[in-house]
Coordinates of C-alpha atoms in Angstrom, one line a residue:
M1 CA 88.3 129.2 226.3
C2 CA 85.5 126.4 227.1
G3 CA 81.8 126.1 226.2
I4 CA 79.1 127.1 229.1
T5 CA 75.8 126.3 229.0
G6 CA 72.8 126.3 231.4
W7 CA 68.8 126.6 232.2
I8 CA 67.1 129.0 234.9
D9 CA 63.3 128.1 235.4
F10 CA 61.6 129.4 238.3
T11 CA 58.7 126.9 238.3
R12 CA 59.8 123.9 238.1
D13 CA 63.0 122.0 240.6
L14 CA 66.1 121.9 238.5
T15 CA 67.7 119.7 240.6
T16 CA 65.9 116.6 239.0
E17 CA 67.1 117.6 235.4
H18 CA 70.4 116.4 235.4
A19 CA 69.9 114.5 231.9
A20 CA 68.7 117.1 230.2
V21 CA 71.6 119.8 231.6
Q22 CA 74.0 116.7 230.4
A23 CA 72.6 116.7 227.0
M24 CA 73.3 120.6 226.5
T25 CA 76.5 120.4 228.1
D26 CA 77.7 117.2 225.9
T27 CA 76.9 119.4 222.7
L28 CA 80.1 121.7 223.7
A29 CA 82.7 119.1 224.0
A30 CA 84.6 120.3 221.0
R31 CA 85.5 123.5 222.7
G32 CA 86.3 122.1 226.0
P33 CA 87.8 118.6 225.7
D34 CA 89.8 118.5 228.6
A35 CA 86.8 118.2 231.2
G36 CA 83.0 118.9 232.0
G37 CA 81.2 119.5 234.9
V38 CA 77.0 120.1 235.8
W39 CA 76.1 122.0 239.0
L40 CA 72.2 122.1 239.8
D41 CA 70.2 124.0 242.0
R42 CA 66.6 124.5 242.6
H43 CA 65.7 127.1 239.7
A44 CA 69.3 127.3 238.3
A45 CA 71.6 124.8 236.5
L46 CA 74.9 125.4 235.1
G47 CA 77.0 123.5 232.5
H48 CA 80.7 123.6 231.4
R49 CA 83.3 122.2 229.2
R50 CA 86.7 122.8 230.2
L51 CA 89.7 123.3 227.5
S52 CA 92.7 123.8 230.1
V53 CA 94.9 126.9 229.3
I54 CA 95.6 128.3 232.7
D55 CA 96.3 126.2 236.0
L56 CA 95.6 123.3 234.4
E57 CA 95.5 121.0 237.6
H58 CA 92.8 123.6 239.4
G59 CA 89.8 125.6 238.0
A60 CA 87.1 123.2 237.3
Q61 CA 83.8 124.4 236.5
P62 CA 81.1 125.4 237.4
M63 CA 83.0 127.1 240.1
L64 CA 81.8 127.8 243.4
T65 CA 82.1 130.2 246.2
P66 CA 83.0 128.9 249.6
E67 CA 80.9 131.8 250.8
R68 CA 77.7 130.5 251.9
G69 CA 74.1 132.0 250.6
P70 CA 70.5 131.4 251.8
G71 CA 70.2 127.6 252.7
G72 CA 73.8 126.9 253.0
R73 CA 74.0 127.3 249.0
P74 CA 77.2 128.9 247.2
R75 CA 76.8 132.9 247.2
A76 CA 77.8 132.7 243.9
V77 CA 78.4 130.0 240.9
I78 CA 80.2 130.7 237.6
S79 CA 80.2 128.9 234.1
Y80 CA 83.1 130.7 232.1
G81 CA 84.7 130.7 228.7
G82 CA 87.5 132.9 227.4
E83 CA 90.7 134.4 229.2
I84 CA 90.9 137.6 231.1
Y85 CA 94.6 138.8 230.4
N86 CA 94.6 140.8 233.5
F87 CA 93.6 138.7 235.8
R88 CA 96.6 138.8 237.6
E89 CA 96.6 142.7 238.4
L90 CA 92.9 141.8 239.4
R91 CA 94.1 138.8 241.7
E92 CA 96.5 141.2 243.8
E93 CA 93.9 143.9 243.8
L94 CA 91.5 141.8 245.4
A95 CA 93.9 140.2 247.7
L96 CA 94.7 143.2 249.2
L97 CA 91.2 143.6 249.6
G98 CA 90.6 140.6 251.3
H99 CA 90.1 138.0 249.4
R100 CA 91.5 134.9 249.4
F101 CA 92.2 132.3 246.3
A102 CA 92.6 128.5 246.1
T103 CA 93.4 128.2 242.5
R104 CA 95.7 130.4 240.0
S105 CA 92.8 130.4 237.3
D106 CA 91.3 133.5 236.1
T107 CA 88.0 131.9 236.5
E108 CA 88.1 132.4 240.2
V109 CA 89.3 136.2 239.9
A110 CA 86.4 137.0 237.6
L111 CA 84.3 135.2 240.2
R112 CA 85.7 137.1 243.2
A113 CA 85.4 140.2 241.3
Y114 CA 81.8 140.0 241.1
L115 CA 81.5 139.3 245.0
Q116 CA 83.7 142.2 245.3
W117 CA 81.8 144.9 242.7
G118 CA 78.8 143.4 241.9
T119 CA 78.3 143.8 238.2
D120 CA 80.6 146.5 237.7
F121 CA 83.3 144.6 237.9
V122 CA 82.5 144.0 234.0
H123 CA 84.3 147.5 233.6
R124 CA 87.8 145.9 235.5
L125 CA 88.1 143.0 232.9
N126 CA 90.6 142.8 229.9
G127 CA 90.0 140.0 227.4
M128 CA 87.9 137.9 225.9
Y129 CA 84.9 136.2 227.9
A130 CA 81.4 134.5 227.9
I131 CA 80.5 134.7 231.6
A132 CA 77.3 132.9 232.9
L133 CA 76.7 133.7 237.1
W134 CA 74.2 132.6 239.3
D135 CA 73.4 134.7 242.3
T136 CA 72.2 132.4 244.8
A137 CA 70.9 135.3 247.3
R138 CA 69.3 137.6 244.3
E139 CA 68.0 134.5 242.6
E140 CA 69.4 136.1 239.0
L141 CA 71.8 134.9 236.2
L142 CA 73.9 137.5 234.8
L143 CA 75.3 136.8 231.4
V144 CA 78.4 138.8 230.3
R145 CA 79.9 138.8 227.1
D146 CA 83.2 140.9 226.0
R147 CA 83.3 144.6 224.5
L148 CA 84.1 143.2 221.1
G149 CA 82.4 140.2 221.2
V150 CA 85.4 137.6 220.6
K151 CA 83.7 135.1 222.7
P152 CA 79.8 133.8 222.0
L153 CA 77.1 133.4 224.0
F154 CA 73.7 133.1 222.9
Y155 CA 70.2 132.6 225.1
Y156 CA 66.7 131.6 224.3
P157 CA 63.8 133.2 226.7
A158 CA 61.4 130.8 227.7
D159 CA 58.2 131.8 230.0
D160 CA 59.7 131.0 233.1
G161 CA 63.2 131.6 232.5
L162 CA 65.7 131.1 229.9
L163 CA 68.2 128.7 228.1
F164 CA 71.9 129.7 227.1
G165 CA 75.2 128.1 225.8
S166 CA 78.2 129.2 223.9
E167 CA 76.7 127.9 220.5
P168 CA 73.2 127.4 219.4
K169 CA 73.4 123.5 219.5
A170 CA 73.5 123.7 223.3
I171 CA 70.1 125.6 223.2
L172 CA 69.1 123.0 220.7
A173 CA 69.5 120.1 222.5
H174 CA 66.8 121.1 225.1
P175 CA 63.4 120.2 224.4
L176 CA 62.0 123.6 225.2
A177 CA 63.9 125.0 222.2
R178 CA 62.7 124.9 218.6
A179 CA 64.5 125.1 215.4
E180 CA 62.1 127.9 213.6
A181 CA 62.6 130.5 210.9
G182 CA 60.5 132.9 209.5
A183 CA 60.8 136.1 206.9
E184 CA 63.1 138.0 209.4
E185 CA 65.7 135.1 210.1
L186 CA 65.8 134.2 206.3
C187 CA 66.9 137.7 206.0
D188 CA 69.3 137.4 208.4
A189 CA 70.8 134.6 206.8
L190 CA 71.0 136.1 203.5
L191 CA 72.8 139.3 203.8
F192 CA 76.4 139.4 204.8
L193 CA 76.5 141.2 208.2
R194 CA 76.1 140.3 211.5
T195 CA 73.3 142.1 213.4
P196 CA 73.9 142.2 217.1
G197 CA 71.5 140.4 219.0
R198 CA 70.0 138.7 216.3
V199 CA 70.3 134.9 215.4
P200 CA 68.5 133.3 212.3
F201 CA 66.8 131.0 214.9
R202 CA 63.4 132.2 215.7
G203 CA 63.3 133.1 219.5
M204 CA 67.0 133.1 220.0
R205 CA 69.1 135.9 221.0
E206 CA 73.0 136.5 221.0
V207 CA 74.1 138.3 224.1
K208 CA 75.3 141.5 222.2
P209 CA 79.3 142.6 222.5
G210 CA 79.6 144.9 225.2
H211 CA 76.2 143.8 227.2
L212 CA 75.3 142.3 229.9
V213 CA 71.7 140.4 230.5
R214 CA 70.0 140.1 233.5
A215 CA 67.7 136.9 234.2
G216 CA 65.6 136.7 237.0
R217 CA 61.8 136.5 238.4
D218 CA 60.9 139.8 237.1
G219 CA 62.0 138.5 233.3
V220 CA 64.9 139.1 231.2
K221 CA 66.5 142.8 231.0
E222 CA 69.5 143.6 228.4
E223 CA 72.3 146.4 229.6
R224 CA 75.1 148.0 227.9
Y225 CA 78.3 148.5 229.5
W226 CA 80.5 149.7 226.8
A227 CA 80.4 151.3 223.3
L228 CA 82.4 153.2 221.2
E229 CA 82.7 156.7 221.7
A230 CA 83.2 159.9 219.7
R231 CA 86.4 161.9 221.4
P232 CA 88.7 164.5 219.8
H233 CA 92.2 162.7 218.7
T234 CA 94.8 165.7 219.9
D235 CA 97.9 163.9 219.7
D236 CA 100.0 164.4 216.7
L237 CA 101.2 161.8 214.3
P238 CA 104.4 160.6 216.2
T239 CA 102.8 160.5 219.6
T240 CA 100.1 158.6 217.9
V241 CA 102.5 156.0 216.2
A242 CA 104.3 155.6 219.5
R243 CA 101.0 155.1 221.5
V244 CA 99.9 152.3 218.9
R245 CA 103.3 150.8 219.2
E246 CA 102.9 151.4 222.9
L247 CA 99.6 149.5 223.1
L248 CA 100.7 146.2 220.9
D249 CA 104.0 146.0 222.8
D250 CA 101.7 145.7 226.3
I251 CA 99.2 144.0 224.5
V252 CA 100.7 140.6 222.3
P253 CA 102.9 139.5 225.5
R254 CA 99.8 139.9 227.9
Q255 CA 97.7 137.7 225.6
M256 CA 100.8 135.2 225.8
V257 CA 99.9 134.1 228.8
A258 CA 99.0 130.0 228.8
D259 CA 100.2 127.1 230.7
V260 CA 100.2 125.4 227.3
P261 CA 102.1 125.3 223.9
L262 CA 100.9 128.6 221.7
V263 CA 101.6 129.3 218.4
S264 CA 101.3 132.2 215.5
L265 CA 99.4 132.2 212.6
L266 CA 101.3 134.0 209.8
S267 CA 100.5 135.0 206.3
G268 CA 103.0 137.0 205.5
G269 CA 100.3 140.3 205.6
L270 CA 101.1 143.3 207.8
D271 CA 98.8 142.1 210.5
S272 CA 100.0 138.5 211.2
S273 CA 103.5 139.5 210.8
T274 CA 103.0 142.3 213.3
V275 CA 101.8 140.5 215.8
T276 CA 104.0 137.4 214.9
A277 CA 107.5 139.5 215.5
L278 CA 106.0 141.0 218.7
A279 CA 105.2 137.7 220.0
A280 CA 108.7 136.0 218.6
R281 CA 110.4 139.1 220.5
A282 CA 108.5 138.1 223.7
R283 CA 109.6 134.3 223.4
A284 CA 113.1 134.9 222.4
A285 CA 113.4 137.1 225.7
G286 CA 112.5 134.0 227.4
G287 CA 115.0 132.1 225.6
E288 CA 112.5 130.2 223.4
R289 CA 111.3 130.5 219.9
L290 CA 107.8 130.8 218.2
T291 CA 106.2 128.4 216.1
T292 CA 104.1 129.9 213.5
F293 CA 102.0 128.5 210.8
S294 CA 100.2 129.6 207.6
V295 CA 97.8 127.9 204.9
D296 CA 98.7 127.0 201.0
F297 CA 97.1 125.4 198.5
T298 CA 98.7 122.5 196.1
G299 CA 100.5 124.5 193.1
H300 CA 98.7 128.1 194.7
T301 CA 101.9 130.2 194.5
E302 CA 103.5 128.6 191.0
N303 CA 99.7 129.2 189.2
F304 CA 98.6 132.4 191.1
R305 CA 96.3 134.2 189.4
A306 CA 96.3 137.8 190.9
D307 CA 92.8 139.8 191.4
A308 CA 91.7 142.7 193.2
I309 CA 91.5 141.4 196.8
R310 CA 94.7 139.5 196.5
P311 CA 97.2 141.1 194.3
T312 CA 100.3 138.5 195.6
P313 CA 100.2 135.0 197.2
D314 CA 100.9 134.4 200.7
G315 CA 103.4 131.6 200.7
P316 CA 106.6 133.7 200.1
Y317 CA 105.8 136.6 202.0
A318 CA 104.7 134.1 205.0
L319 CA 108.4 132.4 204.6
E320 CA 110.2 135.7 204.5
A321 CA 108.5 137.2 207.7
A322 CA 109.1 133.8 209.6
R323 CA 112.7 133.9 208.5
H324 CA 112.9 137.6 209.8
A325 CA 111.4 137.1 213.0
G326 CA 113.4 133.8 213.6
T327 CA 110.3 131.6 214.0
D328 CA 110.2 127.8 213.3
H329 CA 107.7 128.0 210.4
H330 CA 105.0 125.3 209.0
A331 CA 102.8 125.8 205.7
V332 CA 99.7 123.5 205.6
V333 CA 99.4 122.5 202.3
L334 CA 95.4 121.6 201.2
D335 CA 93.9 120.2 198.0
R336 CA 90.4 120.3 196.3
A337 CA 89.9 116.8 197.6
R338 CA 90.1 117.9 201.3
L339 CA 88.1 121.0 200.9
L340 CA 85.4 119.0 199.2
D341 CA 85.3 116.3 201.5
P342 CA 81.4 115.8 202.5
A343 CA 82.2 114.7 206.0
V344 CA 84.6 118.1 206.8
R345 CA 82.1 119.9 205.1
R346 CA 79.4 118.7 207.6
T347 CA 81.5 119.1 210.5
V348 CA 82.0 122.6 209.2
L349 CA 77.8 123.6 209.4
R350 CA 78.0 121.7 212.6
A351 CA 80.6 124.0 214.0
W352 CA 78.8 127.4 212.9
D353 CA 75.2 126.3 213.8
L354 CA 74.4 129.0 211.5
P355 CA 73.8 129.2 207.7
F356 CA 76.7 131.9 207.4
N357 CA 79.7 131.0 205.5
F358 CA 82.9 132.5 204.0
A359 CA 83.0 129.9 200.9
D360 CA 86.1 127.4 200.8
L361 CA 87.7 130.0 203.3
D362 CA 85.8 128.3 206.5
V363 CA 86.8 124.7 205.5
S364 CA 90.4 125.7 205.1
L365 CA 90.5 127.5 207.7
Y366 CA 89.0 124.3 209.7
L367 CA 91.5 122.3 208.4
L368 CA 94.4 124.4 209.1
F369 CA 93.5 124.4 212.6
A370 CA 93.2 120.9 213.1
A371 CA 96.6 120.9 212.0
V372 CA 97.5 123.7 214.4
R373 CA 96.0 121.8 217.1
R374 CA 98.2 119.0 217.2
H375 CA 101.2 121.3 218.1
A376 CA 99.5 123.8 220.1
T377 CA 96.3 124.5 222.1
V378 CA 96.4 128.4 221.6
A379 CA 97.0 130.3 218.2
L380 CA 97.4 134.3 218.1
S381 CA 96.1 135.8 214.9
G382 CA 95.8 139.2 213.0
E383 CA 91.8 139.7 213.1
G384 CA 90.8 142.8 213.5
A385 CA 93.4 145.0 212.0
D386 CA 91.8 145.9 208.8
E387 CA 88.5 146.9 210.7
V388 CA 90.4 149.1 213.4
F389 CA 93.1 151.0 210.7
G390 CA 90.8 151.0 208.0
G391 CA 92.2 148.5 205.6
Y392 CA 89.2 147.5 203.4
L393 CA 88.5 148.9 200.2
W394 CA 85.3 150.2 201.0
F395 CA 86.7 153.2 203.1
S396 CA 88.7 155.0 199.9
D397 CA 85.9 153.2 197.0
P398 CA 83.7 156.4 196.0
Q399 CA 80.3 154.1 195.3
A400 CA 81.4 152.2 198.9
R401 CA 81.1 155.6 200.5
S402 CA 78.3 157.1 198.8
A403 CA 76.3 153.9 199.0
E404 CA 73.1 154.1 201.1
T405 CA 73.7 150.5 202.7
F406 CA 76.2 148.8 204.3
P407 CA 79.4 149.5 201.9
W408 CA 80.6 145.5 201.4
L409 CA 76.9 144.9 200.4
K410 CA 77.3 147.6 197.5
L411 CA 80.8 146.4 196.8
G412 CA 79.7 142.6 196.3
A413 CA 76.1 143.3 194.7
H414 CA 78.7 145.2 191.7
R415 CA 81.0 142.1 192.1
G416 CA 78.7 139.4 191.8
L417 CA 77.6 138.8 195.5
D418 CA 73.7 139.5 195.6
P419 CA 72.0 137.9 197.5
R420 CA 68.9 138.3 195.3
S421 CA 70.2 137.2 191.8
L422 CA 69.8 133.2 192.6
F423 CA 66.2 133.6 194.1
H424 CA 62.6 134.3 192.6
P425 CA 61.7 137.8 192.9
W426 CA 58.5 136.9 194.1
F427 CA 60.8 135.4 197.3
V428 CA 62.8 138.0 197.8
D429 CA 59.9 140.6 197.8
G430 CA 57.9 138.3 200.2
I431 CA 60.0 138.2 202.6
G432 CA 61.2 142.1 202.4
L433 CA 64.7 141.4 202.0
A434 CA 65.1 145.2 200.5
E435 CA 63.0 146.8 203.3
Y436 CA 65.2 144.7 206.2
E437 CA 68.2 145.6 205.0
A438 CA 67.4 149.0 204.7
D439 CA 66.1 149.3 208.3
L440 CA 68.9 147.3 209.5
Y441 CA 71.2 150.0 207.8
R442 CA 69.3 153.1 209.6
T443 CA 69.3 151.2 212.9
A444 CA 73.4 151.1 212.7
L445 CA 73.6 154.5 211.3
A446 CA 72.0 155.4 214.4
E447 CA 73.9 154.0 216.8
V448 CA 77.3 155.9 215.4
P449 CA 78.5 158.4 218.0
R450 CA 78.9 161.9 216.8
L451 CA 82.0 164.4 217.0
E452 CA 80.8 168.4 217.0
G453 CA 82.5 170.0 213.9
E454 CA 83.2 167.0 212.0
S455 CA 83.0 167.8 208.4
P456 CA 80.5 165.6 206.1
D457 CA 83.6 163.4 204.8
E458 CA 85.1 162.9 208.2
R459 CA 81.6 161.9 209.7
R460 CA 81.1 159.4 206.7
T461 CA 85.0 157.7 207.6
R462 CA 83.8 157.3 211.5
E463 CA 80.1 155.6 210.1
L464 CA 82.1 153.4 208.0
G465 CA 84.6 152.2 211.0
H466 CA 81.8 151.9 213.4
L467 CA 79.9 149.8 210.8
T468 CA 82.8 147.7 210.2
L469 CA 83.7 147.3 213.5
T470 CA 80.1 146.2 214.9
R471 CA 78.6 144.5 211.5
W472 CA 81.4 143.2 209.4
L473 CA 84.0 142.2 212.2
P474 CA 81.7 139.3 214.1
V475 CA 81.1 137.5 211.5
L476 CA 84.8 137.0 210.9
L477 CA 85.5 136.8 214.8
D478 CA 82.4 134.0 214.7
K479 CA 84.0 132.0 211.9
K480 CA 87.8 132.3 213.7
D481 CA 85.6 131.0 217.1
R482 CA 84.0 128.0 215.7
M483 CA 86.9 126.8 213.3
G484 CA 89.0 127.1 216.5
M485 CA 86.7 125.4 218.8
A486 CA 85.8 122.9 216.8
N487 CA 89.2 121.5 217.2
G488 CA 89.7 122.6 220.6
L489 CA 92.2 125.6 219.8
E490 CA 91.7 128.9 221.1
G491 CA 92.0 131.8 219.1
R492 CA 93.5 135.1 220.7
V493 CA 93.4 138.3 218.5
P494 CA 95.5 141.2 219.9
F495 CA 93.9 143.5 217.8
C496 CA 90.7 143.5 219.2
D497 CA 91.8 144.6 222.8
H498 CA 89.3 147.2 223.6
R499 CA 92.3 150.0 224.6
L500 CA 93.4 149.6 221.1
V501 CA 90.1 149.9 219.1
E502 CA 89.2 152.9 221.3
Y503 CA 91.9 154.6 220.6
V504 CA 92.3 153.8 217.1
F505 CA 88.8 154.8 216.2
N506 CA 89.3 158.5 217.2
V507 CA 92.4 159.0 215.0
P508 CA 91.4 161.0 211.8
W509 CA 91.5 159.2 208.5
E510 CA 94.2 161.5 207.5
M511 CA 96.4 160.5 210.1
K512 CA 95.6 156.6 209.3
T513 CA 96.8 157.0 205.8
F514 CA 99.6 159.7 205.8
D515 CA 101.2 158.3 203.1
G516 CA 98.3 157.4 201.0
R517 CA 98.3 153.8 201.8
E518 CA 96.0 151.9 203.7
K519 CA 96.9 151.1 207.2
A520 CA 99.8 153.4 207.0
L521 CA 99.8 154.3 210.9
L522 CA 99.8 150.4 211.6
R523 CA 103.0 150.2 209.1
E524 CA 104.6 153.0 210.7
A525 CA 104.0 151.7 214.2
A526 CA 105.4 148.1 212.8
A527 CA 108.4 149.6 211.6
G528 CA 111.4 148.0 212.5
L529 CA 109.7 144.8 213.5
L530 CA 109.6 143.7 209.7
P531 CA 111.1 143.1 206.4
E532 CA 110.5 145.5 203.9
S533 CA 108.8 144.0 201.3
V534 CA 106.0 143.1 204.1
L535 CA 106.0 146.2 205.4
R536 CA 105.3 147.6 202.1
R537 CA 103.0 144.6 201.2
K538 CA 100.1 145.4 199.9
K539 CA 96.6 144.1 201.8
A540 CA 96.0 140.6 200.1
A541 CA 92.6 138.7 201.6
Y542 CA 93.0 135.3 203.2
P543 CA 93.8 132.9 200.3
S544 CA 91.3 131.1 198.7
I545 CA 91.4 127.9 196.0
Q546 CA 92.1 128.8 192.6
D547 CA 90.8 125.7 190.8
P548 CA 88.0 125.6 188.1
A549 CA 87.1 121.9 189.2
Y550 CA 86.5 123.1 192.9
D551 CA 83.9 125.7 191.1
R552 CA 82.3 122.9 189.1
A553 CA 81.9 121.0 192.0
L554 CA 80.1 124.0 194.2
I555 CA 77.8 124.3 190.9
T556 CA 76.7 120.6 191.4
G557 CA 75.6 121.4 194.6
L558 CA 73.6 124.2 193.9
A559 CA 71.9 122.6 191.1
A560 CA 70.9 119.5 193.0
A561 CA 69.3 122.3 195.5
A562 CA 67.6 123.2 192.7
D563 CA 66.3 120.4 191.4
D564 CA 65.6 118.4 194.4
G565 CA 61.9 119.0 195.0
G566 CA 62.2 118.0 198.8
A567 CA 65.6 120.5 199.1
P568 CA 63.9 123.5 201.6
L569 CA 65.4 125.9 199.0
S570 CA 63.9 124.4 195.9
P571 CA 60.8 126.3 195.6
F572 CA 62.6 129.5 195.9
L573 CA 65.5 129.5 194.0
G574 CA 65.1 130.5 190.0
A575 CA 66.1 127.9 187.4
G576 CA 67.5 130.4 185.0
A577 CA 70.1 132.0 187.6
V578 CA 71.1 128.3 188.2
R579 CA 71.5 127.8 184.8
R580 CA 73.7 130.9 184.2
M581 CA 75.7 130.3 187.2
T582 CA 76.7 126.9 185.7
T583 CA 77.3 128.0 182.0
R584 CA 79.8 130.3 184.2
T585 CA 81.9 127.2 185.4
T586 CA 81.6 125.3 182.2
N587 CA 83.9 128.3 180.6
G588 CA 86.1 129.0 183.4
S589 CA 85.9 129.6 187.0
L590 CA 83.6 131.7 189.2
S591 CA 85.0 135.0 190.8
E592 CA 85.6 135.0 194.7
F593 CA 82.5 136.8 195.1
E594 CA 80.2 134.5 193.2
R595 CA 82.0 131.7 194.7
I596 CA 80.7 133.0 198.1
L597 CA 77.0 133.3 196.9
V598 CA 76.9 130.1 195.5
E599 CA 78.6 128.4 198.8
S600 CA 76.4 130.2 200.8
T601 CA 73.1 129.4 199.0
V602 CA 73.9 125.7 199.2
R603 CA 75.3 126.4 203.1
L604 CA 71.6 127.6 204.0
D605 CA 69.6 124.6 201.8
D606 CA 71.9 122.3 204.1
W607 CA 71.6 124.3 207.7
L608 CA 67.6 124.4 206.8
R609 CA 67.9 120.6 206.2
T610 CA 70.7 119.7 208.8
Y611 CA 68.8 121.5 211.8
G612 CA 65.2 120.3 210.3
V613 CA 64.4 124.3 210.4
E614 CA 60.7 124.9 209.9
L615 CA 59.8 128.1 207.9
T616 CA 56.9 130.1 209.2
H617 CA 55.1 132.3 207.5
V618 CA 57.2 131.9 204.4
K619 CA 55.1 131.9 201.1
G620 CA 56.0 128.5 198.7
A621 CA 57.9 126.9 201.8
H622 CA 57.4 123.0 202.2

C-alpha cells in the first residue's frame, strides 16, 4: 500500500532539501509503518513510507533503476503505493523482452514496465495504485492514479514545479503550501459528492481517476488514459450471469496475493458475503481457513429499529454467512463511549485531512480497522457493488430519477440532509452554493457517454450509473482508504476491478434487475455461494449506532460551534436552525440523514480550526 510524496523544482538544488522532504514523508508514517526512504536529485525529491505486503525483505523505495542516465544518475526513480494484481504476468512478459529483476515486488515490475513501454505502461496495469516516477533524462515527473481512484494522490502546483503526496497532510507539511479556502472550496466541503480533481484546499488538486499528470520545465499537463465507454451489450442473460461470475472467480483470488495475513470484512450483505465466499473457497483450496470480521454495537441487534435504508441488522446474517463459508468469524462490538472518544475523533479527522464525513460510520470503521489490524495487514471488502450493479434507491426512485441534480442530494434533501438548512441564507447565497451545484451537475452529465438508439429511460439509467461511479463512489473509496491506512491496514475492493466495471456498466437495467430486485444480476451470479437468507436479503446500509444519547452529544458539539464567537463557522450558522435540531434530540433521536448533516457541520468547523484554514473572500469570515 504505502504512502508517497515528493517535490520538483527547476529553480533550486533539492539535494540540500532533505529536511523538508523528510518532514513531508514523516506525515505518512501511518500509511507505511514498516520502512521509509528519501531520494534527492538536483530538481526532484521523492519520499516513501512502506507497508510491506509483497516481497517483505526487498522492494524498498524510492526504487532506482540500475540503468544510468545523464550524469550517471538512475534512468528512472519510482515511489509507488498500492497493488498491481497482474504483476506476475507482466513480469514474465518483461523478462521475455530482456528485463532482469532483483526483487519479487510489483514495484520493480511497474518501474521496468515504464522503461519498456513509456507512459503506455498504464494501459497494462490491473490494480489500485498511485505512482510517482521521475525520468532523469526527460527531467519529467509522472503522476499516475488507478482507473477507479481507489488509491489517492494529490498535488500542489508551484511557480517552478509542484508538491505531491498520498494525502494532503504531506503537501501541507511543506512551507510552500498554504491552507486556504474560498467560496468554491466551501461549496466542495458542503456538498455530499466528490468532483474529480477538486480539493477543498485552494490551490491543491487531486489526480483524477484514470488520469496521469506530467510535470516538467514546460509546466503541468493532465492526460486521461481511461474512461467508461458506452457499448452495445449483446450477451443474453445466462451469458451475462456467467461472465460476471467468471470475472469474480478471477478477481477475488487475484486480489488475495500477499505475503502477510489477509482477512475479509463480512457484514452479511450480498456484496461482502459474495467476496468472502469466493475468498474462503480460494483459501480452502490451499488447505487454509479464512478469517472474517464485522462491526456491531452494544445491544444493537436486540434493540434494532428498522428504517428505509436499514431494514435488518447485520449481526445474524454475518454469522450465517460465516458459518456457510466456513470462516473464523469475529464481531467487533463498539459502544457510544468509544464512538464519542475525542482522541479517536481527532484521529479520524487527521486521517481524512478533508472536511468529509459519514457521521458515526467514519469512527466505527476506523475502530473496526484498528481491531482488524491486530490480526492482519490486508482486508477484502465489498465496496463498489452497489455502484456497479445499481443497488441504491436512487436508481429506481421516481423523484431521484427526475431530479435535475445529483440524485442522492435530492433524496437526502427530502430526509433532512440539506447543507443549506443549518446556515444563514445570506451565507449560502454568498458562496453561490446552488449555482455551484448546478454547474457541477451540468459538467458531470456532459461526461456521460452516449449510446445511439437508447431510449430516454435507458439514457437516464446510464446517467445515474455514471454519476454514481464518478461522483459518489470516490467518497466511499476515500473513507475506506483513510480509515484503513490510519491503522496501516490495506483495503482491497474486488468490485472495483475495471474489467468488471466496464462490462456491467453496459448491461441494460432490465437485465440488472431481471427479477424485480435490486442487484438481481449479482444475486444470480452468486447463487450457490451463499445461504438462501443472505442471497435474498434486501440491501442494508453500513450499520449505524441507534442511541439518543449519541445524538444529544452531537448536538452539544453543534451548539458549541454556533455559540463560540471564535469558532470558524459561528458567524454563518443560523441560531434558529440549531435550536430546532436541539429540540429534535430532546424529544428523541435524529434521523440518519440529520445525523450526517450535524456531524458534517461540526466536522467542517473542526477542520477549519484544526488545519488553520484561512477563509479568503468569504463574507463574514473572521
